[in-house]
Coordinates of C-alpha atoms in Angstrom, one line a residue:
X1 CA 9.5 17.5 56.7
X2 CA 6.7 20.1 56.3
X3 CA 3.5 18.8 58.2
X4 CA 1.2 19.5 54.8
X5 CA 3.5 16.8 53.0
X6 CA 3.6 14.6 55.9
X7 CA -0.3 14.7 55.8
X8 CA -0.5 14.2 52.0
X9 CA 1.9 11.2 52.2
X10 CA 0.0 9.4 54.6
X11 CA -3.3 10.2 53.0
X12 CA -2.2 8.9 49.6
X13 CA -1.0 5.7 51.3
X14 CA -3.6 5.2 53.2
X15 CA -6.2 5.4 50.4
X16 CA -4.0 3.7 48.1
X17 CA -4.1 0.6 50.5
X18 CA -7.9 0.9 51.2
X19 CA -8.8 1.1 47.4
X20 CA -6.8 -1.6 46.1
X21 CA -8.2 -3.9 49.1
X22 CA -11.4 -2.8 48.0
X23 CA -11.3 -3.7 44.5
X24 CA -9.6 -7.1 45.6
X25 CA -13.1 -7.5 47.5
X26 CA -14.8 -7.5 44.2
X27 CA -11.9 -9.0 42.0
X28 CA -11.7 -12.4 43.9
X29 CA -15.2 -13.4 44.2
X30 CA -15.5 -12.6 40.4
X31 CA -12.6 -14.9 39.7
X32 CA -14.0 -17.6 41.8
X33 CA -17.2 -17.3 40.0
X34 CA -15.3 -17.6 36.5
X35 CA -16.4 -14.0 35.4
X36 CA -14.0 -12.3 33.5
X37 CA -12.3 -9.0 34.9
X38 CA -11.0 -6.6 32.0
X39 CA -9.3 -4.0 34.2
X40 CA -8.2 -3.6 37.8
X41 CA -7.2 0.0 38.5
X42 CA -5.8 2.1 41.3
X43 CA -7.0 5.5 40.7
X44 CA -8.9 6.3 37.4
X45 CA -7.2 6.5 34.0
X46 CA -8.9 9.1 32.3
X47 CA -7.5 9.4 28.9
X48 CA -4.2 7.7 29.8
X49 CA -2.5 5.5 32.6
X50 CA 0.9 6.1 34.6
X51 CA 1.2 2.5 34.6
X52 CA -0.5 -0.4 33.2
X53 CA 0.1 -4.0 32.4
X54 CA -1.9 -6.9 30.9
X55 CA -1.7 -10.5 32.6
X56 CA -4.1 -12.6 31.3
X57 CA -7.8 -11.2 30.4
X58 CA -7.0 -8.5 33.1
X59 CA -5.2 -5.0 32.4
X60 CA -3.7 -3.8 35.8
X61 CA -2.5 -0.3 36.3
X62 CA -2.4 2.9 38.1
X63 CA -4.4 5.8 36.8
X64 CA -3.5 9.5 37.2
X65 CA -6.8 11.1 39.1
X66 CA -6.8 9.7 42.8
X67 CA -10.4 9.7 43.3
X68 CA -10.6 6.3 43.8
X69 CA -10.4 2.9 42.0
X70 CA -12.2 0.4 40.0
X71 CA -12.4 -3.2 38.5
X72 CA -14.2 -3.4 35.1
X73 CA -16.2 -6.6 35.1
X74 CA -17.3 -7.7 31.8
X75 CA -20.8 -7.6 31.0
X76 CA -21.8 -5.2 33.7
X77 CA -23.3 -1.6 33.7
X78 CA -20.8 0.4 35.6
X79 CA -19.1 3.8 35.2
X80 CA -17.2 2.4 32.1
X81 CA -20.8 2.6 30.3
X82 CA -19.6 0.0 27.6
X83 CA -23.0 0.0 25.8
X84 CA -21.3 -1.9 22.9
X85 CA -20.6 -5.0 24.7
X86 CA -24.1 -5.1 26.5
X87 CA -25.6 -4.7 23.3
X88 CA -24.2 -8.4 22.4
X89 CA -25.7 -11.6 23.3
X90 CA -24.4 -12.3 26.9
X91 CA -21.5 -14.5 27.4
X92 CA -21.2 -17.3 30.1
X93 CA -18.2 -15.5 31.5
X94 CA -20.0 -12.1 31.8
X95 CA -21.5 -10.6 35.0
X96 CA -25.0 -10.4 33.6
X97 CA -24.9 -14.3 33.1
X98 CA -24.4 -15.2 36.3
X99 CA -27.3 -16.4 39.2
X100 CA -28.3 -13.0 41.1
X101 CA -26.8 -14.5 44.2
X102 CA -23.4 -14.6 42.8
X103 CA -23.4 -11.1 41.5
X104 CA -24.8 -10.1 44.9
X105 CA -21.6 -11.6 46.4
X106 CA -19.3 -10.0 44.0
X107 CA -20.8 -6.5 44.7
X108 CA -20.6 -6.9 48.1
X109 CA -17.2 -8.1 48.1
X110 CA -15.5 -4.3 48.4
X111 CA -17.7 -3.3 51.2
X112 CA -17.2 -6.6 53.2
X113 CA -13.2 -6.2 52.9
X114 CA -13.2 -2.6 54.0
X115 CA -15.5 -3.3 57.1
X116 CA -13.3 -6.3 58.1
X117 CA -10.1 -4.7 57.5
X118 CA -11.3 -1.7 59.7
X119 CA -11.9 -4.2 62.6
X120 CA -8.6 -6.3 61.9
X121 CA -6.6 -2.8 62.1
X122 CA -8.3 -1.9 65.2
X123 CA -7.5 -5.3 66.8
X124 CA -4.0 -4.8 65.8
X125 CA -3.8 -1.6 67.4
X126 CA -5.2 -2.8 70.7
X127 CA -2.5 -5.7 70.7
X128 CA 0.6 -3.3 69.9
X129 CA -0.5 0.0 71.4
X130 CA -3.6 -0.7 73.6
X131 CA -5.9 2.2 74.7
X132 CA -5.1 5.4 76.1
X133 CA -7.1 6.7 78.9
X134 CA -7.3 9.6 81.7
X135 CA -9.0 8.6 84.7
X136 CA -10.7 11.0 87.2
X137 CA -7.6 10.9 89.5
X138 CA -5.5 11.7 86.5
X139 CA -7.2 15.2 86.2
X140 CA -6.9 16.8 89.7
X141 CA -8.2 20.2 88.5
X142 CA -11.0 18.5 86.8
X143 CA -13.3 19.8 83.9
X144 CA -14.4 23.6 82.8
X145 CA -18.1 23.4 82.0
X146 CA -19.7 25.6 79.8
X147 CA -22.5 27.9 81.1
X148 CA -25.5 25.9 79.4
X149 CA -24.1 22.7 81.2
X150 CA -23.9 24.4 84.5
X151 CA -28.0 24.7 84.5
X152 CA -28.2 20.9 84.6
X153 CA -25.9 21.0 87.9
X154 CA -22.3 20.6 86.7
X155 CA -19.5 22.7 87.9
X156 CA -16.1 23.8 87.4
X157 CA -13.5 21.4 88.9
X158 CA -16.0 18.3 88.3
X159 CA -14.5 15.0 87.4
X160 CA -16.3 12.3 86.0
X161 CA -16.9 9.1 87.9
X162 CA -19.6 6.9 86.1
X163 CA -21.7 7.4 83.1
X164 CA -25.0 5.6 83.3
X165 CA -24.1 3.7 86.3
X166 CA -20.9 2.5 84.9
X167 CA -17.4 3.3 85.8
X168 CA -16.1 5.7 83.1
X169 CA -12.6 4.8 82.2
X170 CA -11.5 7.4 79.8
X171 CA -12.7 11.0 81.1
X172 CA -11.7 12.5 77.9
X173 CA -14.4 10.4 76.0
X174 CA -17.3 12.3 77.9
X175 CA -17.8 15.0 75.1
X176 CA -18.0 12.2 72.4
X177 CA -20.3 10.2 74.4
X178 CA -22.8 13.0 75.0
X179 CA -23.0 14.0 71.2
X180 CA -23.2 10.3 69.7
X181 CA -24.1 7.8 72.6
X182 CA -27.1 7.4 75.0
X183 CA -25.9 9.4 78.3
X184 CA -28.9 9.1 80.8
X185 CA -27.2 10.3 84.0
X186 CA -23.4 11.4 84.8
X187 CA -22.0 10.7 88.5
X188 CA -19.5 13.5 89.2
X189 CA -17.2 14.3 92.1
X190 CA -17.3 18.1 92.8
X191 CA -14.3 20.1 93.6
X192 CA -15.4 20.1 97.2
X193 CA -15.2 16.5 97.4
X194 CA -19.1 15.7 97.5
X195 CA -20.5 13.3 94.6
X196 CA -23.6 13.9 92.6
X197 CA -25.6 11.8 89.9
X198 CA -27.0 14.3 87.2
X199 CA -29.5 13.4 84.9
X200 CA -29.0 14.5 81.3
X201 CA -31.9 15.8 79.2
X202 CA -33.0 13.6 75.9
X203 CA -31.5 14.3 72.6
X204 CA -28.5 16.3 74.1
X205 CA -26.4 15.4 71.1
X206 CA -28.8 17.4 69.0
X207 CA -28.9 20.2 71.3
X208 CA -25.1 20.6 71.4
X209 CA -24.8 20.4 67.5
X210 CA -27.5 23.2 67.1
X211 CA -25.8 25.3 69.9
X212 CA -22.4 24.6 68.5
X213 CA -21.3 23.1 71.8
X214 CA -19.2 20.1 70.8
X215 CA -17.1 20.5 73.7
X216 CA -19.1 21.2 76.9
X217 CA -16.3 19.8 79.1
X218 CA -12.9 21.2 78.8
X219 CA -9.8 20.0 81.1
X220 CA -8.7 22.7 83.3
X221 CA -4.9 23.4 82.6
X222 CA -2.4 26.1 82.4
X223 CA -2.5 27.7 78.9
X224 CA 0.8 26.1 77.6
X225 CA 1.0 25.4 73.9
X226 CA 1.7 22.1 72.7
X227 CA 1.9 22.6 69.2
X228 CA 0.8 25.2 66.4
X229 CA -1.7 24.5 63.5
X230 CA -0.3 25.3 60.0
X231 CA -1.8 28.1 58.0
X232 CA -3.5 30.1 61.0
X233 CA -2.8 33.2 63.0
X234 CA -0.7 31.4 65.9
X235 CA 1.9 30.3 63.1
X236 CA 1.8 33.7 61.2
X237 CA 2.3 35.4 64.9
X238 CA 5.5 33.2 65.6
X239 CA 4.1 31.3 68.5
X240 CA 6.0 28.0 69.5
X241 CA 5.6 25.0 71.5
X242 CA 5.9 25.5 75.3
X243 CA 4.8 29.1 75.0
X244 CA 2.8 30.2 77.9
X245 CA -0.5 32.7 77.3
X246 CA -0.4 35.3 80.1
X247 CA -3.1 37.6 78.8
X248 CA -5.0 38.5 75.6
X249 CA -6.5 42.2 75.2
X250 CA -5.4 42.8 78.7
X251 CA -7.5 39.9 80.0
X252 CA -5.4 37.7 82.4
X253 CA -5.4 34.2 81.3
X254 CA -4.9 31.7 84.0
X255 CA -6.4 28.6 82.6
X256 CA -6.7 27.1 79.1
X257 CA -10.5 27.1 79.1
X258 CA -10.3 31.0 79.7
X259 CA -9.0 31.6 76.1
X260 CA -11.8 30.7 73.9
X261 CA -14.6 33.1 75.3
X262 CA -12.2 36.1 74.7
X263 CA -11.2 34.8 71.2
X264 CA -14.9 34.0 70.2
X265 CA -15.9 37.5 71.3
X266 CA -13.1 39.1 68.9
X267 CA -13.4 37.1 65.9
X268 CA -11.9 38.7 62.8
X269 CA -10.6 41.6 65.2
X270 CA -6.8 42.1 65.9
X271 CA -5.9 41.6 69.6
X272 CA -2.9 41.9 71.8
X273 CA -1.3 38.5 73.1
X274 CA 1.3 38.2 75.9
X275 CA 2.9 35.3 76.6
X276 CA 6.0 33.8 78.3
X277 CA 9.0 32.0 76.4
X278 CA 11.9 30.8 78.3
X279 CA 11.0 33.0 81.0
X280 CA 11.0 36.0 78.9
X281 CA 7.7 38.0 78.6
X282 CA 6.7 38.7 74.9
X283 CA 3.9 40.1 73.1
X284 CA 2.2 40.0 69.4
X285 CA -0.5 40.7 67.6
X286 CA -3.0 38.1 66.5
X287 CA -6.5 37.9 64.6
X288 CA -8.7 35.0 65.5
X289 CA -10.5 33.5 62.6
X290 CA -14.6 33.5 62.1
X291 CA -15.1 30.9 64.7
X292 CA -12.5 32.4 67.1
X293 CA -9.6 30.1 66.2
X294 CA -6.1 31.2 66.7
X295 CA -4.4 27.8 65.7
X296 CA -2.7 26.6 68.8
X297 CA -3.3 23.2 70.5
X298 CA -2.9 22.7 74.3
X299 CA -0.2 20.9 76.1
X300 CA -1.8 18.1 78.3
X301 CA -0.4 18.2 81.6
X302 CA -2.0 15.2 83.3
X303 CA -0.8 11.8 82.5
X304 CA -2.3 10.0 79.5
X305 CA -1.9 6.3 80.6
X306 CA -2.1 3.1 78.3
X307 CA -4.0 -0.4 79.0
X308 CA -2.3 -3.2 76.9
X309 CA -4.1 -6.4 76.0
X310 CA -3.1 -9.8 75.3
X311 CA -3.8 -11.4 71.9
X312 CA -7.1 -12.8 72.7
X313 CA -8.2 -9.8 74.4
X314 CA -7.1 -7.4 72.1
X315 CA -9.7 -9.3 69.5
X316 CA -12.7 -8.7 71.2
X317 CA -11.6 -5.2 72.5
X318 CA -10.8 -4.4 68.6
X319 CA -14.1 -5.7 67.6
X320 CA -15.7 -3.5 70.2
X321 CA -13.9 -0.5 69.2
X322 CA -14.8 -1.1 65.6
X323 CA -18.6 -1.6 66.4
X324 CA -18.7 1.5 68.1
X325 CA -16.8 3.6 65.5
X326 CA -19.2 2.5 62.9
X327 CA -22.0 3.0 65.2
X328 CA -20.9 6.6 65.9
X329 CA -20.4 7.5 62.5
X330 CA -24.0 6.2 61.4
X331 CA -25.4 8.0 64.0
X332 CA -24.0 11.2 63.4
X333 CA -24.5 10.7 59.5
X334 CA -28.2 12.4 60.1
X335 CA -26.4 15.9 60.9
X336 CA -25.3 15.8 57.1
X337 CA -28.7 16.5 56.1
X338 CA -28.9 19.8 57.9
X339 CA -27.8 23.1 56.6
X340 CA -24.9 23.5 59.3
X341 CA -24.0 19.9 58.7
X342 CA -23.8 20.5 54.9
X343 CA -21.5 23.4 55.5
X344 CA -19.1 21.5 57.4
X345 CA -18.7 18.6 54.8
X346 CA -15.0 18.1 53.9
X347 CA -13.1 16.5 50.9
X348 CA -9.5 15.3 50.7
X349 CA -8.1 18.4 52.6
X350 CA -10.4 17.4 55.7
X351 CA -9.5 13.6 55.5
X352 CA -5.7 14.5 55.1
X353 CA -6.1 16.7 58.5
X354 CA -7.1 13.5 60.2
X355 CA -3.7 12.4 60.1
X356 CA -0.9 13.6 62.4
X357 CA 1.6 16.3 61.6
X358 CA 4.5 14.2 62.0
X359 CA 5.0 10.5 60.9
X360 CA 3.2 8.5 63.7
X361 CA 2.4 4.7 63.1
X362 CA -0.4 4.8 65.5
X363 CA -1.9 7.7 64.1
X364 CA -1.6 6.4 60.8
X365 CA -3.2 3.2 61.3
X366 CA -6.0 4.7 63.7
X367 CA -7.0 6.9 60.8
X368 CA -6.7 4.3 58.1
X369 CA -9.1 2.1 60.0
X370 CA -11.6 4.8 60.8
X371 CA -11.2 5.4 56.8
X372 CA -11.9 1.9 56.0
X373 CA -15.2 1.7 58.2
X374 CA -16.3 5.1 56.4
X375 CA -15.5 3.8 53.1
X376 CA -17.7 0.4 53.8
X377 CA -20.5 2.7 55.1
X378 CA -20.5 5.3 52.3
X379 CA -20.2 2.4 49.4
X380 CA -23.2 0.7 50.8
X381 CA -25.5 3.4 50.7
X382 CA -28.4 2.9 48.0
X383 CA -27.1 5.5 45.3
X384 CA -26.6 4.4 41.8
X385 CA -22.7 4.1 40.8
X386 CA -21.9 2.8 44.4
X387 CA -22.0 -0.7 45.3
X388 CA -25.1 0.1 47.5
X389 CA -26.9 0.9 44.0
X390 CA -26.0 -2.3 42.5
X391 CA -26.9 -4.3 45.7
X392 CA -30.0 -2.3 45.9
X393 CA -31.3 -3.3 42.1
X394 CA -29.8 -7.0 42.5
X395 CA -32.4 -7.5 45.9
X396 CA -35.1 -6.2 43.6
X397 CA -34.4 -8.5 41.4
X398 CA -34.2 -11.4 43.7
X399 CA -37.6 -10.5 45.4
X400 CA -39.6 -9.9 42.3
X401 CA -37.6 -12.2 39.9
X402 CA -37.7 -9.2 37.5
X403 CA -34.2 -7.4 36.3
X404 CA -34.2 -3.8 35.6
X405 CA -33.7 -3.4 31.9
X406 CA -30.4 -2.0 30.4
X407 CA -31.7 1.3 29.6
X408 CA -32.9 2.0 33.0
X409 CA -29.7 0.8 34.7
X410 CA -27.7 3.2 32.2
X411 CA -29.9 6.0 33.4
X412 CA -29.7 5.2 36.8
X413 CA -25.8 4.8 36.6
X414 CA -25.4 8.3 35.0
X415 CA -27.7 10.1 37.6
X416 CA -25.8 8.5 40.3
X417 CA -22.5 9.2 38.9
X418 CA -23.4 13.0 38.6
X419 CA -24.7 13.0 42.2
X420 CA -21.3 11.7 43.7
X421 CA -19.3 14.3 41.2
X422 CA -21.5 16.7 42.7
X423 CA -21.0 15.7 46.1
X424 CA -17.2 15.4 45.8
X425 CA -17.0 19.1 44.3
X426 CA -19.0 20.4 47.0
X427 CA -16.9 18.6 49.7
X428 CA -13.7 19.9 48.2
X429 CA -14.8 23.1 47.3
X430 CA -15.8 23.7 51.4
X431 CA -12.0 22.6 51.9
X432 CA -11.0 25.6 49.5
X433 CA -13.0 27.9 50.9
X434 CA -12.3 27.1 54.5
X435 CA -8.4 27.2 53.6
X436 CA -9.0 30.7 51.8
X437 CA -11.3 32.6 54.0
X438 CA -11.4 31.0 57.7

């Protein structure tokens, strides 16, 4: 099956699962507090619905516009902007008639479900698949180090032993830790066998982002291809899995990390690539994109081990993994407000790219857990039209004892709605731009 189609199916399935459970997070407490729910929809039913059926007071359905989902709760100023209902006297079964604490629980329900769901999925992953890791002994050639990190004392061939004085289990996580965690020092073993503890400058993650160095440590490996990314130069040139790169523009390639400096120095320029396939030497013309990307993924030569956990241990390990996933996402969110970060925002195309090219349950659930945690965080942001906006106004009411008037809430809802639409259009516009021009 085409990789694009596989990714699309996984994306729709994952989002449908997350959206339904998110809306149930609002629906269930609303029903518990005897609040009428008029609609429960997966996707938006603008003008018409693909399916709908009324059961009791609620119409359940599936819309045609896959931008989310919603529950329409009686007596609440939301995206439906039902002014006629709000102009009538409050009914006892309406949202506005309930105590503020009940309304707060209803509004926090969706975020709470997504957060708990993300943690539960990670616990399940730990129990079923465990964690993957590559230790220093599993990387006999060590890492190739970018020039700017050599200034700190790192060398090509270094292997990671400890971070902040503690054993570092998975060497492949070092770049992520440098970018998003508080790394103060790294103990390495150099290729000559000597060990050294190297101090890391403060705000190293910011420096990496500003310099565009997101992978200062790259495993030293033979330049053998594992897979080809669709739509990029490598696919168009006919390269395949297990091809071994021999040279680019007459520059000999002995290791994988030697490829990037050549391709980034020849962006948007046609270069000659010589490779070996089944013992036969071949050559082709290829053009790196604006970022020097060609579109192939390396084949790991070292063993990626898995550590399994029992039921009880998987709960604590899954919780820990979920916590750090949330913490890392919140930490890197600050980069969105920079010029470079804003240009890297992605929409559904970028989200779909998180899923594996071939159907893989581990990859599917791992990405779904990440999206669930992201959905929880994004929804709690204090933006009108999001759950966080409603929570913000409810907290104001609970602290001051004054409820914002309906006119103000209507204007705030519309402003928030247009902000969200603008962000969706911008993010998906970035996806389209990258698809067309990169």
